[in-house]
Short mmCIF file of C-alpha atoms in Angstrom, two decimals:
data_model
loop_
_atom_site.label_atom_id
_atom_site.label_comp_id
_atom_site.label_asym_id
_atom_site.label_seq_id
_atom_site.Cartn_x
_atom_site.Cartn_y
_atom_site.Cartn_z
CA UNK A 1 0.06 -0.05 -0.03
CA UNK A 2 1.22 3.55 -0.79
CA UNK A 3 0.43 6.34 1.67
CA UNK A 4 0.30 10.13 0.88
CA UNK A 5 -0.04 12.48 3.84
CA UNK A 6 -1.36 16.01 3.42
CA UNK A 7 -2.80 18.89 5.32
CA UNK A 8 0.14 20.19 7.26
CA UNK A 9 0.80 23.87 7.62
CA UNK A 10 1.39 26.80 9.96
CA UNK A 11 -1.06 27.44 12.82
CA UNK A 12 -0.95 29.56 15.92
CA UNK A 13 -0.78 28.05 19.37
CA UNK A 14 -4.16 27.12 20.53
CA UNK A 15 -5.45 26.50 17.01
CA UNK A 16 -6.61 23.44 15.24
CA UNK A 17 -5.46 21.55 12.16
CA UNK A 18 -6.43 18.35 10.45
CA UNK A 19 -4.05 16.08 8.51
CA UNK A 20 -5.00 13.26 6.35
CA UNK A 21 -3.41 10.33 4.75
CA UNK A 22 -4.75 8.70 1.55
CA UNK A 23 -3.84 5.08 0.73
CA UNK A 24 -3.68 3.56 -2.66
CA UNK A 25 -4.86 -0.03 -3.34
CA UNK A 26 -7.82 -2.07 -2.22
CA UNK A 27 -6.45 -3.43 0.98
CA UNK A 28 -6.58 -0.27 3.15
CA UNK A 29 -9.15 -1.76 5.48
CA UNK A 30 -6.88 -4.74 6.26
CA UNK A 31 -4.36 -2.42 8.00
CA UNK A 32 -4.23 -0.79 11.37
CA UNK A 33 -3.16 2.84 10.86
CA UNK A 34 -0.90 4.95 12.99
CA UNK A 35 0.27 8.43 13.12
CA UNK A 36 3.82 9.29 14.36
CA UNK A 37 5.59 12.57 14.45
CA UNK A 38 9.24 13.66 14.45
CA UNK A 39 10.58 17.03 15.63
CA UNK A 40 13.94 18.33 14.46
CA UNK A 41 16.66 16.65 16.44
CA UNK A 42 14.36 14.16 18.07
CA UNK A 43 13.26 10.60 17.51
CA UNK A 44 10.19 9.62 15.80
CA UNK A 45 7.39 9.23 18.41
CA UNK A 46 4.04 7.55 18.44
CA UNK A 47 0.91 9.84 18.32
CA UNK A 48 -2.11 7.65 17.72
CA UNK A 49 -3.35 4.36 16.20
CA UNK A 50 -6.74 3.16 14.98
CA UNK A 51 -7.76 -0.43 14.33
CA UNK A 52 -8.78 -1.76 10.93
CA UNK A 53 -12.49 -1.24 11.62
CA UNK A 54 -12.04 2.15 13.30
CA UNK A 55 -13.70 0.94 16.52
CA UNK A 56 -10.49 1.00 18.62
CA UNK A 57 -8.14 3.87 19.00
CA UNK A 58 -5.13 4.61 21.31
CA UNK A 59 -3.31 7.80 21.93
CA UNK A 60 0.04 9.01 23.35
CA UNK A 61 -0.51 10.65 26.70
CA UNK A 62 0.72 13.93 25.34
CA UNK A 63 -2.10 14.27 22.89
CA UNK A 64 -4.98 12.33 24.64
CA UNK A 65 -8.09 14.45 24.69
CA UNK A 66 -6.57 16.87 22.19
CA UNK A 67 -6.03 14.87 18.97
CA UNK A 68 -8.59 12.49 17.36
CA UNK A 69 -7.63 9.73 14.90
CA UNK A 70 -10.33 8.50 12.56
CA UNK A 71 -10.54 6.64 9.21
CA UNK A 72 -12.89 6.21 6.30
CA UNK A 73 -12.36 2.86 4.67
CA UNK A 74 -14.59 3.72 1.76
CA UNK A 75 -12.28 6.66 1.00
CA UNK A 76 -9.11 4.79 1.94
CA UNK A 77 -8.13 7.68 4.22
CA UNK A 78 -6.99 8.11 7.78
CA UNK A 79 -7.27 11.51 9.57
CA UNK A 80 -5.76 13.17 12.56
CA UNK A 81 -7.67 16.15 13.98
CA UNK A 82 -5.40 18.21 16.20
CA UNK A 83 -6.98 20.74 18.62
CA UNK A 84 -5.36 23.11 21.17
CA UNK A 85 -2.05 22.84 19.44
CA UNK A 86 1.14 23.89 21.16
CA UNK A 87 4.52 24.81 19.83
CA UNK A 88 5.91 21.50 20.98
CA UNK A 89 3.50 19.77 18.55
CA UNK A 90 5.73 21.15 15.71
CA UNK A 91 7.00 18.24 13.77
CA UNK A 92 6.77 16.15 10.66
CA UNK A 93 3.67 14.00 10.94
CA UNK A 94 3.82 10.52 9.25
CA UNK A 95 1.12 8.02 8.66
CA UNK A 96 1.87 4.32 8.71
CA UNK A 97 0.11 1.03 7.99
CA UNK A 98 0.79 -2.15 9.82
CA UNK A 99 -0.66 -5.51 10.94
CA UNK A 100 -0.86 -4.56 14.59
CA UNK A 101 -2.19 -1.78 16.71
CA UNK A 102 1.36 -0.91 17.79
CA UNK A 103 3.00 2.05 19.48
CA UNK A 104 6.35 1.03 17.92
CA UNK A 105 7.38 2.43 14.60
CA UNK A 106 9.42 -0.53 13.58
CA UNK A 107 6.28 -2.69 13.60
CA UNK A 108 4.70 -0.74 10.75
CA UNK A 109 5.32 -1.90 7.24
CA UNK A 110 4.35 1.10 5.17
CA UNK A 111 4.91 4.84 5.61
CA UNK A 112 3.84 8.04 4.15
CA UNK A 113 6.26 10.81 3.30
CA UNK A 114 5.26 13.10 6.08
CA UNK A 115 3.56 16.44 6.33
CA UNK A 116 4.97 19.34 8.30
CA UNK A 117 2.91 20.92 11.05
CA UNK A 118 4.33 24.12 12.57
CA UNK A 119 2.75 25.73 15.56
CA UNK A 120 3.83 29.27 16.26
CA UNK A 121 3.75 30.73 19.79
#
């Protein structure tokens, strides 16, 4: 599966932004989908994951209650709605597809190219 992330941009602190990830192929619904982010000089970190059906989600503590992951299997797309953004949320955001609802980047098989989110103070 090929993944294409989009929707990043510049937003002021306290604002909201939604990023999306479109998948090619007819097997999107067979993958659990995760979002990760990587800030300059830092390691890639887990943000959120959603199960194949969309019924189960899990979030990093740092974004719980602020970010929402969702998916539309008919559109082969996964979304990340980000609210109350902070400067420390500034990062490249990557979507990933895998066979497990994992918090570990290495357990995902396919990755999008990343979309940059910049939060100004």
